Amino acid sequence: MLSLSYLELSEIDSIKVDLVPEKKGVILKHVEYSVTSQRYKMTVGRRYNDFIALHEALVHRYPYRIIPSLPPKKFAANSTEFLESRRKSLRRFLNIIARHPVIAEDRLGVLKYFLTFNGSDCQSKLRDNFRSAPDEFMTNELALKAKELVPMDTQVQYASSRSFISTLVQSVSRLKEVMDRLVRRSLELSVDMKKIAVELDAMTANSSTAWATGSSTNWQTLQKGFKHMSVEYSAISEKATRKAANEELRVLEELEAFLALLLAYRDLCDRHQKGVLSDHQRALHKMGSIKKKQMQAAVRSSEVGNGEQFESRILAQESAITNMENRSYFSLYCIQMETQLIHSNMMMLSTAFKQMAGVEAEGYAELSHCWQNMLHLVERVLPDQNKAVSPPTSPSHSMAGPGITM
């Protein structure tokens, strides 16, 4: 049974992934990332292809564990938004792997090598060092005892958990979409408030003459008020930007990390269905084919020596089937552990909603304070229509200039 709590899993390691400002390369420019492991107290430079090599090594070494997918590689011109999105995805990928209780303690050290190797061409070194590494089934001491560790109702429980996770994926995906919209709305508010500030500044840039205003002081009063109001609208814009940043960093990131974990679990179940179970079925089919040919050969007494040949093939196939059965049980055992790992990480949902409540309360309190300041300001600096000075009466004809008819 997995006995680690979410806090204990989080304390295994914390990975930072930052985009290196300048692009390296003489002719072909490429993006490089700075990867820092809190556990190993090291910072290394990595390219996207290094992450691909790590992913390949992990899937080969741990076919029965949660391995998140990598973000896509874009061959066209990389936009700032795309690069930032990919950076966050790579950070999520590494933190999920680094906090996996089995992978993090792997004696072959695939992940440790990626996080600590400081030489050049990391992707080639990863492939060279771990291409022929055995998978977990070959090195785990529990592999041959897995049948004893798997409960009788595992298949039923596995099907139920798989259905539950599938439903959870849909719900968390929708929650993420809602949070995306909240972030966008905060950013749109920020942009709109800044536009108001800019327009207020533009309106007050030039003064009207006495010819235009006559005895009215409305514009002079508005002009002074607008200058003060522009500052307050800029403050509201800044608070909205801050609210959006907190929503993205503290809430949306938590939901995306949990969703990445759920999707990795779903991929694991697909590998189990398409890999181990399919291999087992093919092995059984092959055994049936060999036995059928053996029976046909036994009928034809003229085929001398075929009996021993078929016996040898049957023994070999029985060994393969036994191996497949052991792998199937070990895969189910691992899936049970990974399911428990998902449940340990359910606290990510709790964290996301707590953070959301805090971020929204703080953000709206700051915005409310700004609007209260705005309300006091407009009451003080803008003219009151109920107290506005009445426009002057039309001047008499005697005051009109030559040639002007009033």
Short mmCIF file of C-alpha atoms in Angstrom, two decimals:
data_model
loop_
_atom_site.label_atom_id
_atom_site.label_comp_id
_atom_site.label_asym_id
_atom_site.label_seq_id
_atom_site.Cartn_x
_atom_site.Cartn_y
_atom_site.Cartn_z
CA MET A 1 0.00 0.00 0.00
CA LEU A 2 1.16 3.52 -0.79
CA SER A 3 1.52 5.31 2.55
CA LEU A 4 2.90 8.66 1.38
CA SER A 5 0.81 11.79 1.80
CA TYR A 6 0.61 14.61 -0.73
CA LEU A 7 2.89 16.73 1.45
CA GLU A 8 5.48 13.95 1.66
CA LEU A 9 5.34 13.46 -2.12
CA SER A 10 5.78 17.20 -2.67
CA GLU A 11 8.86 17.21 -0.45
CA ILE A 12 10.69 14.59 -2.54
CA ASP A 13 11.81 17.27 -4.96
CA SER A 14 10.81 20.57 -6.54
CA ILE A 15 11.94 21.34 -10.08
CA LYS A 16 12.25 24.79 -11.63
CA VAL A 17 12.33 25.18 -15.41
CA ASP A 18 13.26 28.59 -16.78
CA LEU A 19 13.71 29.75 -20.34
CA VAL A 20 17.28 30.84 -21.07
CA PRO A 21 16.98 34.41 -22.42
CA GLU A 22 19.35 34.14 -25.37
CA LYS A 23 19.12 31.52 -28.08
CA LYS A 24 22.25 29.48 -28.57
CA GLY A 25 23.59 28.02 -31.80
CA VAL A 26 25.68 29.37 -34.64
CA ILE A 27 23.43 28.73 -37.63
CA LEU A 28 20.34 26.95 -36.33
CA LYS A 29 19.06 28.68 -33.24
CA HIS A 30 17.42 26.58 -30.54
CA VAL A 31 15.64 27.14 -27.25
CA GLU A 32 17.41 26.13 -24.07
CA TYR A 33 15.99 25.64 -20.60
CA SER A 34 17.58 26.04 -17.21
CA VAL A 35 16.52 23.08 -15.02
CA THR A 36 17.07 23.32 -11.27
CA SER A 37 16.51 20.44 -8.84
CA GLN A 38 16.03 21.34 -5.19
CA ARG A 39 16.90 17.78 -4.18
CA TYR A 40 20.23 17.59 -6.02
CA LYS A 41 21.05 21.30 -5.61
CA MET A 42 22.02 21.55 -9.27
CA THR A 43 21.12 23.63 -12.30
CA VAL A 44 21.69 22.23 -15.78
CA GLY A 45 20.93 23.43 -19.30
CA ARG A 46 18.59 21.29 -21.35
CA ARG A 47 17.09 21.40 -24.84
CA TYR A 48 13.68 20.07 -25.82
CA ASN A 49 15.27 17.03 -27.47
CA ASP A 50 16.87 16.15 -24.13
CA PHE A 51 13.37 15.94 -22.64
CA ILE A 52 12.36 13.62 -25.49
CA ALA A 53 15.31 11.33 -24.72
CA LEU A 54 14.36 11.31 -21.02
CA HIS A 55 10.74 10.48 -21.84
CA GLU A 56 11.82 7.58 -24.07
CA ALA A 57 14.13 6.22 -21.36
CA LEU A 58 11.41 6.46 -18.69
CA VAL A 59 8.74 4.74 -20.79
CA HIS A 60 11.24 1.96 -21.58
CA ARG A 61 12.32 1.60 -17.96
CA TYR A 62 8.88 2.07 -16.38
CA PRO A 63 6.18 0.81 -18.79
CA TYR A 64 3.81 0.17 -15.87
CA ARG A 65 4.10 3.57 -14.19
CA ILE A 66 2.62 7.02 -14.70
CA ILE A 67 4.70 8.87 -17.32
CA PRO A 68 3.16 12.19 -18.45
CA SER A 69 3.23 13.14 -22.12
CA LEU A 70 5.51 15.89 -23.35
CA PRO A 71 4.18 19.11 -24.88
CA PRO A 72 4.43 19.28 -28.69
CA LYS A 73 7.53 20.38 -30.55
CA LYS A 74 6.87 23.29 -32.87
CA PHE A 75 9.05 23.52 -35.96
CA ALA A 76 7.72 26.87 -37.17
CA ALA A 77 8.70 30.16 -35.59
CA ASN A 78 8.26 29.74 -31.85
CA SER A 79 6.04 32.48 -30.44
CA THR A 80 6.59 33.86 -26.96
CA GLU A 81 3.22 32.46 -25.85
CA PHE A 82 4.02 28.99 -27.18
CA LEU A 83 7.46 28.91 -25.56
CA GLU A 84 6.04 29.99 -22.21
CA SER A 85 3.27 27.39 -22.41
CA ARG A 86 5.79 24.67 -23.28
CA ARG A 87 8.07 25.74 -20.43
CA LYS A 88 5.23 25.31 -17.94
CA SER A 89 4.34 21.91 -19.40
CA LEU A 90 7.94 20.72 -19.13
CA ARG A 91 8.05 21.89 -15.51
CA ARG A 92 4.86 19.95 -14.74
CA PHE A 93 6.28 16.87 -16.47
CA LEU A 94 9.49 16.94 -14.42
CA ASN A 95 7.77 17.61 -11.10
CA ILE A 96 5.35 14.71 -11.58
CA ILE A 97 8.26 12.39 -12.40
CA ALA A 98 10.55 13.76 -9.66
CA ARG A 99 7.84 13.24 -7.03
CA HIS A 100 7.05 9.68 -8.08
CA PRO A 101 8.14 7.51 -5.12
CA VAL A 102 9.48 4.69 -7.35
CA ILE A 103 11.02 6.62 -10.24
CA ALA A 104 12.64 9.15 -7.91
CA GLU A 105 14.49 6.33 -6.10
CA ASP A 106 15.41 4.30 -9.19
CA ARG A 107 18.76 2.60 -8.60
CA LEU A 108 19.63 2.95 -12.30
CA GLY A 109 19.20 6.70 -11.91
CA VAL A 110 17.57 7.72 -15.21
CA LEU A 111 15.99 10.85 -13.77
CA LYS A 112 19.00 11.67 -11.60
CA TYR A 113 21.22 11.54 -14.67
CA PHE A 114 18.99 14.02 -16.48
CA LEU A 115 18.93 16.40 -13.51
CA THR A 116 22.66 16.28 -12.75
CA PHE A 117 24.61 15.57 -15.97
CA ASN A 118 26.53 18.73 -16.77
CA GLY A 119 28.22 17.74 -20.02
CA SER A 120 27.21 18.33 -23.61
CA ASP A 121 24.78 16.38 -25.81
CA CYS A 122 22.62 15.07 -22.96
CA GLN A 123 20.14 13.34 -25.30
CA SER A 124 22.83 11.11 -26.86
CA LYS A 125 24.28 10.26 -23.46
CA LEU A 126 20.85 9.34 -22.12
CA ARG A 127 20.17 7.03 -25.05
CA ASP A 128 23.63 5.45 -24.92
CA ASN A 129 23.51 4.83 -21.16
CA PHE A 130 19.94 3.59 -20.82
CA ARG A 131 19.01 2.10 -24.21
CA SER A 132 19.75 -1.45 -23.03
CA ALA A 133 18.58 -0.94 -19.45
CA PRO A 134 16.11 -3.60 -18.25
CA ASP A 135 12.56 -2.55 -17.53
CA GLU A 136 11.22 -2.51 -13.98
CA PHE A 137 9.75 -6.00 -14.22
CA MET A 138 13.24 -7.44 -14.70
CA THR A 139 14.73 -5.71 -11.64
CA ASN A 140 11.90 -5.37 -9.15
CA GLU A 141 12.04 -8.04 -6.44
CA LEU A 142 8.23 -8.06 -6.23
CA ALA A 143 7.77 -8.93 -9.91
CA LEU A 144 7.56 -12.70 -9.43
CA LYS A 145 5.43 -12.31 -6.29
CA ALA A 146 2.94 -9.95 -7.92
CA LYS A 147 0.28 -12.66 -8.26
CA GLU A 148 0.22 -12.99 -4.49
CA LEU A 149 -0.02 -9.22 -4.05
CA VAL A 150 -2.90 -8.69 -6.46
CA PRO A 151 -6.34 -9.04 -4.77
CA MET A 152 -8.86 -11.41 -6.31
CA ASP A 153 -11.19 -8.61 -7.35
CA THR A 154 -8.45 -6.48 -8.91
CA GLN A 155 -9.91 -6.60 -12.42
CA VAL A 156 -13.27 -5.35 -11.16
CA GLN A 157 -11.65 -2.65 -9.02
CA TYR A 158 -9.36 -1.65 -11.89
CA ALA A 159 -12.31 -1.23 -14.28
CA SER A 160 -14.15 0.85 -11.68
CA SER A 161 -11.11 3.07 -11.02
CA ARG A 162 -10.48 3.51 -14.72
CA SER A 163 -14.07 4.71 -15.19
CA PHE A 164 -13.78 7.03 -12.19
CA ILE A 165 -10.54 8.59 -13.47
CA SER A 166 -12.10 9.05 -16.91
CA THR A 167 -14.97 11.01 -15.32
CA LEU A 168 -12.50 12.98 -13.24
CA VAL A 169 -10.53 13.91 -16.37
CA GLN A 170 -13.66 15.42 -17.91
CA SER A 171 -14.57 17.39 -14.78
CA VAL A 172 -11.06 18.75 -14.17
CA SER A 173 -10.78 19.66 -17.86
CA ARG A 174 -13.96 21.72 -17.56
CA LEU A 175 -12.72 23.34 -14.34
CA LYS A 176 -9.52 24.28 -16.14
CA GLU A 177 -11.54 25.85 -18.98
CA VAL A 178 -13.49 27.92 -16.44
CA MET A 179 -10.25 29.05 -14.80
CA ASP A 180 -8.85 29.95 -18.22
CA ARG A 181 -11.85 32.21 -18.77
CA LEU A 182 -11.44 33.83 -15.34
CA VAL A 183 -7.81 34.64 -16.15
CA ARG A 184 -8.79 36.06 -19.55
CA ARG A 185 -11.53 38.21 -17.98
CA SER A 186 -9.08 39.64 -15.45
CA LEU A 187 -6.64 40.43 -18.24
CA GLU A 188 -9.40 42.00 -20.34
CA LEU A 189 -10.42 44.15 -17.37
CA SER A 190 -6.80 45.24 -17.00
CA VAL A 191 -6.57 46.17 -20.68
CA ASP A 192 -9.87 48.07 -20.63
CA MET A 193 -9.00 50.05 -17.50
CA LYS A 194 -5.66 51.01 -19.02
CA LYS A 195 -7.44 52.17 -22.18
CA ILE A 196 -9.68 54.42 -20.09
CA ALA A 197 -6.60 55.89 -18.39
CA VAL A 198 -4.97 56.52 -21.77
CA GLU A 199 -8.07 58.23 -23.15
CA LEU A 200 -8.42 60.41 -20.06
CA ASP A 201 -4.82 61.50 -20.51
CA ALA A 202 -5.46 62.19 -24.20
CA MET A 203 -8.52 64.32 -23.44
CA THR A 204 -6.66 66.46 -20.94
CA ALA A 205 -3.62 67.01 -23.15
CA ASN A 206 -5.03 70.23 -24.65
CA SER A 207 -6.92 73.06 -23.01
CA SER A 208 -9.90 74.88 -24.42
CA THR A 209 -9.82 78.64 -24.82
CA ALA A 210 -12.10 81.17 -23.24
CA TRP A 211 -13.64 81.70 -26.68
CA ALA A 212 -14.93 78.09 -26.50
CA THR A 213 -15.80 77.91 -22.83
CA GLY A 214 -17.23 81.32 -22.26
CA SER A 215 -18.00 81.68 -18.59
CA SER A 216 -18.35 77.90 -18.08
CA THR A 217 -15.67 76.27 -15.92
CA ASN A 218 -16.90 72.72 -16.57
CA TRP A 219 -14.02 71.70 -18.79
CA GLN A 220 -11.34 73.10 -16.50
CA THR A 221 -12.89 71.18 -13.61
CA LEU A 222 -13.19 68.00 -15.68
CA GLN A 223 -9.64 68.37 -16.95
CA LYS A 224 -8.21 68.46 -13.44
CA GLY A 225 -10.46 65.59 -12.35
CA PHE A 226 -9.57 63.42 -15.34
CA LYS A 227 -5.85 63.73 -14.57
CA HIS A 228 -6.43 62.33 -11.08
CA MET A 229 -8.84 59.69 -12.38
CA SER A 230 -6.30 58.47 -14.94
CA VAL A 231 -3.97 57.53 -12.09
CA GLU A 232 -6.74 55.58 -10.35
CA TYR A 233 -7.76 53.72 -13.53
CA SER A 234 -4.10 52.75 -14.04
CA ALA A 235 -4.06 51.42 -10.48
CA ILE A 236 -7.18 49.33 -11.18
CA SER A 237 -5.47 47.99 -14.31
CA GLU A 238 -2.43 46.96 -12.27
CA LYS A 239 -4.59 45.22 -9.66
CA ALA A 240 -6.47 43.30 -12.38
CA THR A 241 -3.16 42.23 -13.93
CA ARG A 242 -1.95 41.02 -10.56
CA LYS A 243 -5.23 39.14 -10.01
CA ALA A 244 -4.83 37.40 -13.39
CA ALA A 245 -1.24 36.44 -12.59
CA ASN A 246 -2.26 34.95 -9.23
CA GLU A 247 -5.17 33.09 -10.82
CA GLU A 248 -2.82 31.58 -13.36
CA LEU A 249 0.08 30.77 -11.06
CA ARG A 250 -1.70 29.64 -7.92
CA VAL A 251 -4.94 28.10 -9.25
CA LEU A 252 -4.73 27.29 -12.96
CA GLU A 253 -1.26 25.77 -12.63
CA GLU A 254 -2.47 23.45 -9.85
CA LEU A 255 -5.42 22.27 -11.96
CA GLU A 256 -3.20 21.74 -15.01
CA ALA A 257 -0.70 19.73 -12.96
CA PHE A 258 -3.44 17.47 -11.60
CA LEU A 259 -4.95 17.09 -15.06
CA ALA A 260 -1.54 16.10 -16.46
CA LEU A 261 -1.32 13.43 -13.76
CA LEU A 262 -4.80 12.11 -14.58
CA LEU A 263 -4.05 11.98 -18.31
CA ALA A 264 -0.81 10.12 -17.60
CA TYR A 265 -2.80 7.56 -15.60
CA ARG A 266 -5.21 7.16 -18.51
CA ASP A 267 -2.25 6.59 -20.85
CA LEU A 268 -0.92 3.96 -18.44
CA CYS A 269 -4.24 2.08 -18.56
CA ASP A 270 -4.12 2.20 -22.37
CA ARG A 271 -0.59 0.76 -22.35
CA HIS A 272 -1.79 -2.02 -20.06
CA GLN A 273 -4.70 -2.85 -22.34
CA LYS A 274 -2.78 -2.61 -25.61
CA GLY A 275 0.52 -3.94 -24.32
CA VAL A 276 0.54 -6.60 -21.60
CA LEU A 277 -2.95 -7.96 -22.16
CA SER A 278 -2.57 -8.02 -25.95
CA ASP A 279 0.82 -9.74 -25.67
CA HIS A 280 -0.71 -12.32 -23.35
CA GLN A 281 -3.56 -13.01 -25.78
CA ARG A 282 -1.12 -13.35 -28.69
CA ALA A 283 0.97 -15.80 -26.67
CA LEU A 284 -2.07 -17.91 -25.86
CA HIS A 285 -3.13 -17.86 -29.51
CA LYS A 286 0.34 -18.96 -30.56
CA MET A 287 0.29 -21.80 -28.01
CA GLY A 288 -3.05 -23.00 -29.39
CA SER A 289 -1.66 -22.92 -32.92
CA ILE A 290 1.39 -24.98 -31.93
CA LYS A 291 -0.73 -27.61 -30.15
CA LYS A 292 -3.03 -27.84 -33.15
CA LYS A 293 -0.07 -28.49 -35.44
CA GLN A 294 1.25 -31.08 -32.96
CA MET A 295 -2.05 -32.98 -33.07
CA GLN A 296 -2.06 -32.86 -36.86
CA ALA A 297 1.52 -34.14 -36.93
CA ALA A 298 0.67 -36.98 -34.57
CA VAL A 299 -1.99 -38.17 -36.99
CA ARG A 300 0.50 -38.22 -39.84
CA SER A 301 2.91 -40.91 -38.66
CA SER A 302 5.13 -40.34 -41.71
CA GLU A 303 6.43 -37.05 -40.21
CA VAL A 304 9.23 -38.52 -38.08
CA GLY A 305 10.89 -36.22 -35.54
CA ASN A 306 8.16 -33.64 -35.58
CA GLY A 307 6.98 -34.68 -32.09
CA GLU A 308 10.17 -33.62 -30.33
CA GLN A 309 10.27 -30.38 -32.29
CA PHE A 310 6.72 -29.49 -31.28
CA GLU A 311 7.41 -30.45 -27.63
CA SER A 312 10.34 -28.03 -27.59
CA ARG A 313 8.26 -25.26 -29.10
CA ILE A 314 5.44 -25.90 -26.62
CA LEU A 315 7.84 -25.68 -23.66
CA ALA A 316 9.25 -22.43 -24.98
CA GLN A 317 5.79 -21.02 -25.52
CA GLU A 318 4.66 -22.12 -22.05
CA SER A 319 7.62 -20.24 -20.63
CA ALA A 320 6.65 -17.16 -22.65
CA ILE A 321 3.05 -17.43 -21.43
CA THR A 322 4.20 -17.74 -17.82
CA ASN A 323 6.34 -14.66 -18.30
CA MET A 324 3.40 -12.80 -19.83
CA GLU A 325 1.14 -13.83 -16.95
CA ASN A 326 3.72 -12.61 -14.43
CA ARG A 327 4.03 -9.34 -16.31
CA SER A 328 0.26 -9.01 -16.38
CA TYR A 329 0.02 -9.46 -12.63
CA PHE A 330 2.93 -7.08 -12.06
CA SER A 331 1.28 -4.53 -14.32
CA LEU A 332 -1.95 -4.81 -12.33
CA TYR A 333 0.00 -4.47 -9.09
CA CYS A 334 1.70 -1.32 -10.41
CA ILE A 335 -1.63 0.09 -11.60
CA GLN A 336 -3.04 -0.39 -8.11
CA MET A 337 -0.07 1.54 -6.69
CA GLU A 338 -0.46 4.25 -9.32
CA THR A 339 -4.17 4.52 -8.55
CA GLN A 340 -3.30 5.06 -4.90
CA LEU A 341 -0.74 7.65 -6.02
CA ILE A 342 -3.53 9.51 -7.83
CA HIS A 343 -5.60 9.50 -4.66
CA SER A 344 -2.67 10.80 -2.61
CA ASN A 345 -2.42 13.66 -5.10
CA MET A 346 -6.15 14.43 -4.84
CA MET A 347 -5.09 17.11 -2.38
CA MET A 348 -4.07 19.14 -5.43
CA LEU A 349 -7.79 19.78 -5.97
CA SER A 350 -8.13 20.95 -2.38
CA THR A 351 -5.13 23.23 -2.84
CA ALA A 352 -6.54 24.63 -6.09
CA PHE A 353 -9.92 25.55 -4.54
CA LYS A 354 -8.33 27.02 -1.40
CA GLN A 355 -5.99 29.07 -3.55
CA MET A 356 -8.89 30.15 -5.75
CA ALA A 357 -10.88 31.40 -2.75
CA GLY A 358 -7.85 33.29 -1.46
CA VAL A 359 -6.90 34.78 -4.84
CA GLU A 360 -10.43 35.92 -5.68
CA ALA A 361 -11.04 37.34 -2.19
CA GLU A 362 -7.74 39.22 -2.25
CA GLY A 363 -8.16 40.36 -5.85
CA TYR A 364 -11.70 41.65 -5.47
CA ALA A 365 -10.83 43.31 -2.14
CA GLU A 366 -8.02 45.24 -3.84
CA LEU A 367 -10.26 46.17 -6.77
CA SER A 368 -13.05 47.20 -4.39
CA HIS A 369 -10.61 49.43 -2.51
CA CYS A 370 -9.55 51.03 -5.81
CA TRP A 371 -13.16 51.64 -6.82
CA GLN A 372 -13.92 53.16 -3.41
CA ASN A 373 -11.00 55.52 -3.93
CA MET A 374 -12.36 56.28 -7.39
CA LEU A 375 -15.81 57.02 -5.98
CA HIS A 376 -14.44 59.46 -3.40
CA LEU A 377 -12.27 61.04 -6.08
CA VAL A 378 -15.05 61.67 -8.62
CA GLU A 379 -17.30 63.09 -5.92
CA ARG A 380 -14.56 65.52 -5.00
CA VAL A 381 -13.09 66.56 -8.35
CA LEU A 382 -15.91 66.29 -10.88
CA PRO A 383 -18.64 68.93 -11.15
CA ASP A 384 -22.05 68.10 -9.73
CA GLN A 385 -24.75 68.48 -12.36
CA ASN A 386 -27.17 69.67 -9.71
CA LYS A 387 -24.82 72.49 -8.82
CA ALA A 388 -23.56 73.27 -12.30
CA VAL A 389 -23.43 76.90 -13.34
CA SER A 390 -26.18 77.79 -15.78
CA PRO A 391 -24.96 78.67 -19.24
CA PRO A 392 -24.89 82.39 -19.94
CA THR A 393 -27.76 84.01 -21.86
CA SER A 394 -27.25 84.84 -25.49
CA PRO A 395 -25.48 88.16 -25.95
CA SER A 396 -27.44 91.11 -27.38
CA HIS A 397 -27.19 92.17 -30.99
CA SER A 398 -25.25 95.22 -29.93
CA MET A 399 -22.43 92.95 -28.72
CA ALA A 400 -22.26 90.99 -31.92
CA GLY A 401 -19.33 91.56 -34.18
CA PRO A 402 -19.64 93.14 -37.59
CA GLY A 403 -21.41 90.98 -40.07
CA ILE A 404 -22.57 88.49 -37.45
CA THR A 405 -26.23 87.89 -36.91
CA MET A 406 -27.14 86.47 -33.52
#
